[in-house]
mmCIF file of C-alpha atoms in Angstrom:
data_model
loop_
_atom_site.group_PDB
_atom_site.id
_atom_site.type_symbol
_atom_site.label_atom_id
_atom_site.label_comp_id
_atom_site.label_asym_id
_atom_site.label_seq_id
_atom_site.Cartn_x
_atom_site.Cartn_y
_atom_site.Cartn_z
ATOM 1 C CA MET Y 1 76.503 121.253 76.594
ATOM 2 C CA ASP Y 2 75.503 124.125 78.845
ATOM 3 C CA THR Y 3 71.782 124.824 78.632
ATOM 4 C CA SER Y 4 71.445 126.620 81.945
ATOM 5 C CA GLY Y 5 70.439 130.205 82.432
ATOM 6 C CA ALA Y 6 67.274 132.173 83.062
ATOM 7 C CA THR Y 7 65.472 134.078 80.333
ATOM 8 C CA PRO Y 8 67.425 137.316 79.786
ATOM 9 C CA ASP Y 9 65.868 140.742 79.946
ATOM 10 C CA ILE Y 10 65.890 141.964 76.361
ATOM 11 C CA GLY Y 11 64.619 145.381 77.338
ATOM 12 C CA CYS Y 12 66.851 148.263 78.360
ATOM 13 C CA SER Y 13 68.224 146.574 81.442
ATOM 14 C CA THR Y 14 71.547 144.962 80.629
ATOM 15 C CA PRO Y 15 72.642 141.535 81.917
ATOM 16 C CA ALA Y 16 75.885 141.600 83.854
ATOM 17 C CA SER Y 17 77.715 139.610 81.186
ATOM 18 C CA LEU Y 18 76.846 142.304 78.669
ATOM 19 C CA SER Y 19 77.222 145.415 80.806
ATOM 20 C CA ASN Y 20 80.785 144.358 81.511
ATOM 21 C CA GLY Y 21 81.468 144.271 77.769
ATOM 22 C CA VAL Y 22 81.323 141.484 75.247
ATOM 23 C CA ALA Y 23 84.977 140.724 75.851
ATOM 24 C CA ALA Y 24 84.079 139.517 79.343
ATOM 25 C CA ALA Y 25 82.506 136.429 77.803
ATOM 26 C CA VAL Y 26 85.247 135.582 75.330
ATOM 27 C CA ARG Y 27 88.959 136.025 74.874
ATOM 28 C CA PRO Y 28 90.231 138.942 72.759
ATOM 29 C CA SER Y 29 90.553 138.421 69.025
ATOM 30 C CA PRO Y 30 94.200 137.550 68.253
ATOM 31 C CA GLU Y 31 93.928 139.193 64.834
ATOM 32 C CA TYR Y 32 92.516 142.421 66.226
ATOM 33 C CA SER Y 33 94.585 145.545 66.527
ATOM 34 C CA SER Y 34 93.296 149.067 67.044
ATOM 35 C CA SER Y 35 95.714 150.237 64.388
ATOM 36 C CA THR Y 36 94.643 147.658 61.779
ATOM 37 C CA GLN Y 37 93.995 149.244 58.403
ATOM 38 C CA GLY Y 38 91.040 147.568 56.627
ATOM 39 C CA ALA Y 39 89.879 147.903 53.068
ATOM 40 C CA SER Y 40 86.567 149.365 54.236
ATOM 41 C CA CYS Y 41 87.395 150.981 57.571
ATOM 42 C CA ASN Y 42 90.511 153.104 57.502
ATOM 43 C CA GLU Y 43 90.717 155.518 60.415
ATOM 44 C CA THR Y 44 93.323 157.640 58.627
ATOM 45 C CA GLU Y 45 90.858 158.801 55.983
ATOM 46 C CA ASP Y 46 88.605 161.836 56.255
ATOM 47 C CA PRO Y 47 86.257 161.441 59.295
ATOM 48 C CA ASP Y 48 83.108 162.096 57.258
ATOM 49 C CA THR Y 49 84.096 159.456 54.702
ATOM 50 C CA PHE Y 50 85.068 157.051 57.473
ATOM 51 C CA ASN Y 51 81.713 157.406 59.273
ATOM 52 C CA ALA Y 52 79.774 157.024 56.026
ATOM 53 C CA ARG Y 53 81.539 153.807 55.039
ATOM 54 C CA CYS Y 54 81.768 151.973 58.371
ATOM 55 C CA PRO Y 55 79.057 150.787 60.753
ATOM 56 C CA PRO Y 56 78.859 152.272 64.238
ATOM 57 C CA PRO Y 57 80.661 150.307 66.960
ATOM 58 C CA PHE Y 58 78.999 147.182 68.319
ATOM 59 C CA ASP Y 59 77.605 148.376 71.665
ATOM 60 C CA ALA Y 60 75.836 145.574 73.542
ATOM 61 C CA GLN Y 61 74.263 147.930 76.069
ATOM 62 C CA GLU Y 62 72.809 150.139 73.345
ATOM 63 C CA LEU Y 63 71.602 147.130 71.358
ATOM 64 C CA GLN Y 64 69.677 145.871 74.401
ATOM 65 C CA CYS Y 65 67.341 148.842 73.937
ATOM 66 C CA LEU Y 66 66.661 148.328 70.221
ATOM 67 C CA PRO Y 67 63.617 146.393 68.946
ATOM 68 C CA ASP Y 68 63.953 143.035 67.240
ATOM 69 C CA PRO Y 69 63.970 143.762 63.482
ATOM 70 C CA LEU Y 70 63.136 140.241 62.316
ATOM 71 C CA PRO Y 71 60.434 137.695 63.255
ATOM 72 C CA THR Y 72 61.063 134.870 65.700
ATOM 73 C CA LEU Y 73 60.682 132.151 63.056
ATOM 74 C CA PHE Y 74 63.424 133.698 60.913
ATOM 75 C CA VAL Y 75 65.778 134.118 63.887
ATOM 76 C CA SER Y 76 65.327 130.507 64.974
ATOM 77 C CA GLN Y 77 65.880 129.224 61.432
ATOM 78 C CA LEU Y 78 69.038 131.308 61.167
ATOM 79 C CA CYS Y 79 70.316 130.031 64.521
ATOM 80 C CA ALA Y 80 69.924 126.432 63.384
ATOM 81 C CA GLN Y 81 71.903 127.231 60.213
ATOM 82 C CA LEU Y 82 74.650 129.017 62.137
ATOM 83 C CA ALA Y 83 74.966 126.198 64.678
ATOM 84 C CA ALA Y 84 75.663 123.806 61.794
ATOM 85 C CA LEU Y 85 77.989 126.259 60.026
ATOM 86 C CA VAL Y 86 80.325 126.971 62.945
ATOM 87 C CA ARG Y 87 80.922 123.240 63.473
ATOM 88 C CA ASP Y 88 82.402 123.034 59.974
ATOM 89 C CA LEU Y 89 84.730 126.030 60.284
ATOM 90 C CA PRO Y 90 88.370 125.400 61.257
ATOM 91 C CA ASP Y 91 88.552 127.932 64.101
ATOM 92 C CA ASP Y 92 86.902 131.019 65.562
ATOM 93 C CA GLY Y 93 89.336 133.535 64.036
ATOM 94 C CA VAL Y 94 88.368 136.605 62.038
ATOM 95 C CA ASP Y 95 88.385 134.711 58.728
ATOM 96 C CA SER Y 96 85.772 132.297 60.077
ATOM 97 C CA GLN Y 97 83.862 135.120 61.737
ATOM 98 C CA ALA Y 98 83.629 136.929 58.387
ATOM 99 C CA LEU Y 99 82.090 133.806 56.826
ATOM 100 C CA VAL Y 100 79.514 133.645 59.633
ATOM 101 C CA LEU Y 101 78.694 137.334 59.193
ATOM 102 C CA GLN Y 102 78.399 136.866 55.427
ATOM 103 C CA ARG Y 103 75.950 133.971 55.984
ATOM 104 C CA ILE Y 104 73.860 136.157 58.308
ATOM 105 C CA ILE Y 105 73.683 139.017 55.799
ATOM 106 C CA GLU Y 106 72.983 136.721 52.851
ATOM 107 C CA THR Y 107 70.206 134.884 54.715
ATOM 108 C CA ILE Y 108 68.586 138.205 55.601
ATOM 109 C CA ARG Y 109 68.642 139.185 51.911
ATOM 110 C CA VAL Y 110 67.392 135.844 50.569
ATOM 111 C CA ASP Y 111 64.423 135.879 52.965
ATOM 112 C CA GLY Y 112 63.341 139.291 51.676
ATOM 113 C CA TYR Y 113 64.614 141.480 54.504
ATOM 114 C CA ARG Y 114 67.363 144.074 54.428
ATOM 115 C CA SER Y 115 70.481 144.725 56.419
ATOM 116 C CA CYS Y 116 71.478 148.362 56.791
ATOM 117 C CA HIS Y 117 73.597 149.943 54.065
ATOM 118 C CA TYR Y 118 76.816 149.490 56.053
ATOM 119 C CA PHE Y 119 76.673 145.734 55.424
ATOM 120 C CA LYS Y 120 74.902 145.597 52.058
ATOM 121 C CA ASP Y 121 76.821 143.787 49.288
ATOM 122 C CA LYS Y 122 80.011 143.600 51.354
ATOM 123 C CA SER Y 123 82.628 141.081 50.255
ATOM 124 C CA PRO Y 124 84.241 138.680 52.759
ATOM 125 C CA ASP Y 125 87.375 140.878 52.735
ATOM 126 C CA GLU Y 126 85.316 143.957 53.576
ATOM 127 C CA LEU Y 127 83.510 142.128 56.377
ATOM 128 C CA HIS Y 128 86.895 140.896 57.603
ATOM 129 C CA ALA Y 129 88.068 144.523 57.782
ATOM 130 C CA ILE Y 130 84.946 145.590 59.691
ATOM 131 C CA LEU Y 131 85.516 142.849 62.267
ATOM 132 C CA GLN Y 132 89.191 143.721 62.619
ATOM 133 C CA HIS Y 133 88.240 147.329 63.232
ATOM 134 C CA ASP Y 134 85.526 146.531 65.824
ATOM 135 C CA GLU Y 135 86.818 144.184 68.528
ATOM 136 C CA ALA Y 136 83.472 144.061 70.356
ATOM 137 C CA PHE Y 137 81.702 142.964 67.164
ATOM 138 C CA SER Y 138 84.372 140.327 66.530
ATOM 139 C CA ASN Y 139 84.029 138.995 70.069
ATOM 140 C CA ALA Y 140 80.226 138.911 69.775
ATOM 141 C CA ILE Y 141 80.447 136.662 66.718
ATOM 142 C CA ARG Y 142 83.059 134.513 68.474
ATOM 143 C CA VAL Y 143 80.417 133.695 71.121
ATOM 144 C CA LEU Y 144 78.555 131.761 68.400
ATOM 145 C CA PHE Y 145 81.432 129.262 68.269
ATOM 146 C CA GLY Y 146 80.934 128.293 71.923
ATOM 147 C CA LYS Y 147 78.692 125.653 73.484
ATOM 148 C CA ASN Y 148 76.528 127.874 75.687
ATOM 149 C CA PHE Y 149 73.293 128.033 73.706
ATOM 150 C CA PHE Y 150 71.745 130.575 76.058
ATOM 151 C CA LYS Y 151 74.472 133.066 75.096
ATOM 152 C CA PHE Y 152 74.342 131.826 71.487
ATOM 153 C CA ALA Y 153 70.680 132.836 71.125
ATOM 154 C CA GLN Y 154 71.200 136.066 73.038
ATOM 155 C CA PHE Y 155 74.107 137.210 70.899
ATOM 156 C CA VAL Y 156 72.492 136.234 67.589
ATOM 157 C CA ILE Y 157 69.665 138.609 68.504
ATOM 158 C CA LEU Y 158 72.113 141.398 69.369
ATOM 159 C CA ILE Y 159 74.059 140.822 66.137
ATOM 160 C CA LEU Y 160 70.854 140.997 64.084
ATOM 161 C CA ARG Y 161 69.891 144.239 65.798
ATOM 162 C CA HIS Y 162 73.317 145.623 64.948
ATOM 163 C CA VAL Y 163 73.280 144.440 61.333
ATOM 164 C CA CYS Y 164 69.716 145.698 60.741
ATOM 165 C CA ARG Y 165 69.851 148.910 62.745
ATOM 166 C CA ARG Y 166 68.562 152.107 61.151
ATOM 167 C CA PRO Y 167 71.413 154.549 60.508
ATOM 168 C CA PRO Y 168 70.697 157.908 62.216
ATOM 169 C CA SER Y 169 71.427 159.780 58.975
ATOM 170 C CA ASN Y 170 68.840 157.897 56.930
ATOM 171 C CA ARG Y 171 66.111 156.261 58.973
ATOM 172 C CA SER Y 172 63.389 155.895 56.331
ATOM 173 C CA ARG Y 173 64.430 153.170 53.883
ATOM 174 C CA LYS Y 174 67.546 151.374 54.994
ATOM 175 C CA VAL Y 175 65.932 148.423 56.750
ATOM 176 C CA GLN Y 176 62.681 146.555 56.466
ATOM 177 C CA PHE Y 177 61.272 145.679 59.872
ATOM 178 C CA ALA Y 178 58.950 142.742 60.304
ATOM 179 C CA GLN Y 179 55.872 142.939 62.491
ATOM 180 C CA GLU Y 180 56.486 142.106 66.114
ATOM 181 C CA PRO Y 181 55.375 138.533 66.897
ATOM 182 C CA GLN Y 182 52.698 137.987 69.480
ATOM 183 C CA VAL Y 183 54.351 136.863 72.711
ATOM 184 C CA ILE Y 184 52.567 135.241 75.612
ATOM 185 C CA ASP Y 185 54.219 135.251 79.021
ATOM 186 C CA ALA Y 186 54.574 131.609 80.033
ATOM 187 C CA ASN Y 187 54.578 132.473 83.746
ATOM 188 C CA ASP Y 188 51.246 134.300 83.402
ATOM 189 C CA MET Y 189 49.743 131.322 81.620
ATOM 190 C CA LEU Y 190 50.934 128.960 84.332
ATOM 191 C CA GLU Y 191 49.375 131.202 87.005
ATOM 192 C CA ASP Y 192 46.096 131.469 85.082
ATOM 193 C CA ALA Y 193 45.947 127.705 84.650
ATOM 194 C CA ALA Y 194 46.808 126.896 88.282
ATOM 195 C CA PRO Y 195 43.196 126.808 89.625
ATOM 196 C CA GLU Y 196 42.326 124.142 87.063
ATOM 197 C CA SER Y 197 45.450 122.047 87.505
ATOM 198 C CA ALA Y 198 44.173 119.923 90.365
ATOM 199 C CA SER Y 199 41.062 118.748 88.546
ATOM 200 C CA ALA Y 200 42.998 118.218 85.311
ATOM 201 C CA SER Y 201 45.634 116.099 87.021
ATOM 202 C CA ALA Y 202 43.023 114.039 88.783
ATOM 203 C CA SER Y 203 41.147 113.266 85.605
ATOM 204 C CA SER Y 204 42.573 110.117 84.084
ATOM 205 C CA SER Y 205 39.897 110.151 81.366
ATOM 206 C CA ARG Y 206 40.962 113.416 79.754
ATOM 207 C CA VAL Y 207 41.034 113.236 75.957
ATOM 208 C CA TYR Y 208 43.864 115.220 74.404
ATOM 209 C CA PRO Y 209 43.041 116.782 71.022
ATOM 210 C CA PRO Y 210 44.889 115.438 67.979
ATOM 211 C CA PHE Y 211 47.620 117.328 66.167
ATOM 212 C CA VAL Y 212 46.053 119.314 63.299
ATOM 213 C CA LEU Y 213 48.506 121.226 61.130
ATOM 214 C CA ASP Y 214 46.123 124.031 60.153
ATOM 215 C CA ASP Y 215 45.017 124.565 63.757
ATOM 216 C CA ALA Y 216 48.606 124.808 65.011
ATOM 217 C CA ALA Y 217 49.433 127.298 62.250
ATOM 218 C CA GLN Y 218 46.799 129.690 63.643
ATOM 219 C CA LEU Y 219 48.248 129.713 67.163
ATOM 220 C CA PRO Y 220 50.786 132.293 68.384
ATOM 221 C CA ASN Y 221 54.221 131.297 69.601
ATOM 222 C CA PRO Y 222 53.908 130.679 73.352
ATOM 223 C CA PHE Y 223 57.363 131.980 74.321
ATOM 224 C CA ASP Y 224 59.587 134.960 73.617
ATOM 225 C CA ILE Y 225 62.224 135.053 70.902
ATOM 226 C CA VAL Y 226 65.123 133.938 73.138
ATOM 227 C CA ILE Y 227 63.302 130.854 74.432
ATOM 228 C CA MET Y 228 61.999 129.883 70.979
ATOM 229 C CA THR Y 229 65.482 130.257 69.518
ATOM 230 C CA LYS Y 230 67.123 128.238 72.282
ATOM 231 C CA LEU Y 231 64.562 125.442 71.952
ATOM 232 C CA THR Y 232 65.132 125.380 68.187
ATOM 233 C CA VAL Y 233 68.925 125.190 68.334
ATOM 234 C CA LEU Y 234 69.055 122.501 71.026
ATOM 235 C CA THR Y 235 66.315 120.380 69.451
ATOM 236 C CA TYR Y 236 67.958 120.697 66.023
ATOM 237 C CA GLN Y 237 71.247 119.420 67.442
ATOM 238 C CA ARG Y 238 69.482 116.442 69.015
ATOM 239 C CA ALA Y 239 67.157 115.644 66.107
ATOM 240 C CA ARG Y 240 70.007 115.365 63.606
ATOM 241 C CA LYS Y 241 71.258 112.325 65.552
ATOM 242 C CA LEU Y 242 67.887 110.533 65.565
ATOM 243 C CA GLY Y 243 65.659 108.920 62.965
ATOM 244 C CA ALA Y 244 66.887 105.340 62.688
ATOM 245 C CA GLU Y 245 64.926 103.823 65.588
ATOM 246 C CA VAL Y 246 61.208 103.078 65.779
ATOM 247 C CA ASP Y 247 60.690 105.122 68.961
ATOM 248 C CA ASP Y 248 62.717 108.173 67.915
ATOM 249 C CA ASP Y 249 59.513 110.194 67.513
ATOM 250 C CA VAL Y 250 58.815 109.569 71.205
ATOM 251 C CA ARG Y 251 62.429 110.390 72.095
ATOM 252 C CA ILE Y 252 62.382 113.793 70.389
ATOM 253 C CA ALA Y 253 59.023 114.653 71.983
ATOM 254 C CA GLN Y 254 60.421 113.690 75.391
ATOM 255 C CA PHE Y 255 63.577 115.718 74.699
ATOM 256 C CA LEU Y 256 61.468 118.799 73.970
ATOM 257 C CA PHE Y 257 59.352 118.167 77.082
ATOM 258 C CA ASP Y 258 62.544 117.900 79.158
ATOM 259 C CA LEU Y 259 63.841 121.193 77.717
ATOM 260 C CA LEU Y 260 60.621 122.940 78.714
ATOM 261 C CA GLN Y 261 61.067 121.585 82.238
ATOM 262 C CA GLU Y 262 64.701 122.742 82.370
ATOM 263 C CA GLU Y 263 63.578 126.237 81.389
ATOM 264 C CA GLY Y 264 61.022 126.197 84.210
ATOM 265 C CA LEU Y 265 58.132 126.505 81.757
ATOM 266 C CA VAL Y 266 56.374 123.263 82.693
ATOM 267 C CA THR Y 267 56.385 120.773 85.537
ATOM 268 C CA SER Y 268 56.154 116.990 85.345
ATOM 269 C CA PRO Y 269 53.342 116.196 85.334
ATOM 270 C CA SER Y 270 52.220 119.406 83.653
ATOM 271 C CA VAL Y 271 49.208 121.383 84.851
ATOM 272 C CA SER Y 272 47.109 119.271 82.469
ATOM 273 C CA GLY Y 273 48.466 116.031 83.923
ATOM 274 C CA VAL Y 274 50.860 115.134 81.109
ATOM 275 C CA ASP Y 275 53.992 113.267 82.168
ATOM 276 C CA ALA Y 276 56.487 111.164 80.212
ATOM 277 C CA ALA Y 277 54.153 108.155 80.012
ATOM 278 C CA ILE Y 278 51.131 110.154 78.835
ATOM 279 C CA LEU Y 279 53.252 112.048 76.310
ATOM 280 C CA ARG Y 280 54.488 108.727 74.914
ATOM 281 C CA ASP Y 281 50.891 107.513 74.597
ATOM 282 C CA CYS Y 282 49.889 110.728 72.807
ATOM 283 C CA VAL Y 283 52.658 110.258 70.240
ATOM 284 C CA ARG Y 284 51.821 106.602 69.621
ATOM 285 C CA ARG Y 285 48.075 107.214 69.427
ATOM 286 C CA ASP Y 286 48.194 110.280 67.136
ATOM 287 C CA THR Y 287 49.545 109.442 63.684
ATOM 288 C CA GLY Y 288 49.695 113.104 62.638
ATOM 289 C CA PHE Y 289 51.695 114.047 65.731
ATOM 290 C CA SER Y 290 54.058 111.100 65.248
ATOM 291 C CA GLU Y 291 54.663 111.884 61.564
ATOM 292 C CA SER Y 292 55.317 115.548 62.316
ATOM 293 C CA LEU Y 293 57.856 114.591 64.970
ATOM 294 C CA ARG Y 294 59.544 112.202 62.547
ATOM 295 C CA GLY Y 295 59.745 115.057 60.068
ATOM 296 C CA LEU Y 296 62.232 116.713 62.443
ATOM 297 C CA LEU Y 297 64.668 113.808 62.459
ATOM 298 C CA GLY Y 298 67.819 112.999 60.567
ATOM 299 C CA PRO Y 299 70.940 114.845 59.414
ATOM 300 C CA ASP Y 300 69.544 115.930 56.042
ATOM 301 C CA ILE Y 301 66.593 118.111 57.059
ATOM 302 C CA LYS Y 302 67.033 121.770 56.153
ATOM 303 C CA ALA Y 303 66.974 124.305 58.984
ATOM 304 C CA PHE Y 304 64.120 126.230 57.346
ATOM 305 C CA HIS Y 305 61.781 123.221 57.185
ATOM 306 C CA PHE Y 306 62.884 122.003 60.619
ATOM 307 C CA THR Y 307 62.086 125.315 62.303
ATOM 308 C CA LYS Y 308 58.678 125.756 60.683
ATOM 309 C CA ARG Y 309 57.657 122.240 61.725
ATOM 310 C CA LEU Y 310 59.103 122.561 65.234
ATOM 311 C CA PHE Y 311 57.213 125.801 65.902
ATOM 312 C CA LEU Y 312 53.935 124.043 65.055
ATOM 313 C CA ILE Y 313 54.808 121.167 67.389
ATOM 314 C CA ILE Y 314 55.742 123.516 70.242
ATOM 315 C CA ARG Y 315 52.457 125.387 69.836
ATOM 316 C CA TYR Y 316 50.454 122.151 69.802
ATOM 317 C CA MET Y 317 52.229 120.717 72.832
ATOM 318 C CA TRP Y 318 51.869 123.913 74.836
ATOM 319 C CA TYR Y 319 48.243 124.765 74.093
ATOM 320 C CA SER Y 320 46.736 121.302 73.558
ATOM 321 C CA LEU Y 321 48.747 118.915 75.738
ATOM 322 C CA LEU Y 322 50.485 120.792 78.535
ATOM 323 C CA ASN Y 323 47.822 123.336 79.569
#
C-alpha cells in the first residue's frame, strides 16, 4: 500500500499530477465517449438548457483554488466509508463510479449539508450520464479505487469541491458551507518546540497527562485536511483487522505513531522524548487511553464513530504526548 508523498499544496498552485490532467493518473474510462448521449446531459439540446441541467466540467486546476466546503471531520468520515465501499464494488467502471458518487451526495445530505443543484436528487442513471459526459470527473472518481491513499485523500477533496461548488448563476443559496477548521502548521510547532526538546528528552521523570475525553474535544485538529484524512483512512484499514489480541490497543497506537513519523510530523523519540517503549507504557498505564484505542478496533465499527474517536486520540497524542 503506497503511503508515500509530501503534503500537497491545496492552494492555487497545482501539483504536477493534476496540472497534467486527471487522466495522467489513471487510464481513460472505457465507457466514455465524447458523443455519448446521457439522460441528463445531451449536447444536442439547446445550449441554455444543456448548461442549466449539467454541472460544469471537472477542472482539477480550477478546483485547487476553491475553498473546502465541508469540515475536516466530515471529509475523513466520508473517506473511511468510501474506502470500504470501493472494496465491495466489482470494478472501477462508470456503473461503480455512479454508486460512489451517489454515496458521496447522499452522505452530504444526511449530514445536513448540501450539494449544488446540479447533483441534487439525481438518480444513479442520471449520475451515470454525468460521468459519461465528463471524462475528467469519471477519471477523478476512478482514483478512489486505487491503493495510493495520498491521491485518494487529495481527489476526495477535489470531488467534494466540485460537487458542492456554488453555481455562478445562483451563488446565494445552493450550498451550505461549513466554518473553516482551525489548522495548525505542524512544522511551525516542531520549530517552536525545538528549544525545549533537549531538556524534555533528558527528563526520564516526565509525567504525561492522562487521556481526558472532554479535554481532547476542546483541542483543534493539529494537521490540515489532507493529513487528517490520510491518517483516518490508513488507520481505519488497519484497525478493522485488529481487536482480538490483548495488546492490539498498543499496536494501533504504535501504527498511528509510525504514520506520523512517515509523514515527517514527528521523530522517534519525539521532541517530548516519547518513543515506542514510552508510548506502550502510556497505553498500559492509562485506562482511558487504552479503552479509547480499543474503541477503534474491529470490523464492525462505523466510520462515523471511528473518525470522531480517532480525531480525539490524534489531538491527545500530539498535544499531550508528542510535544
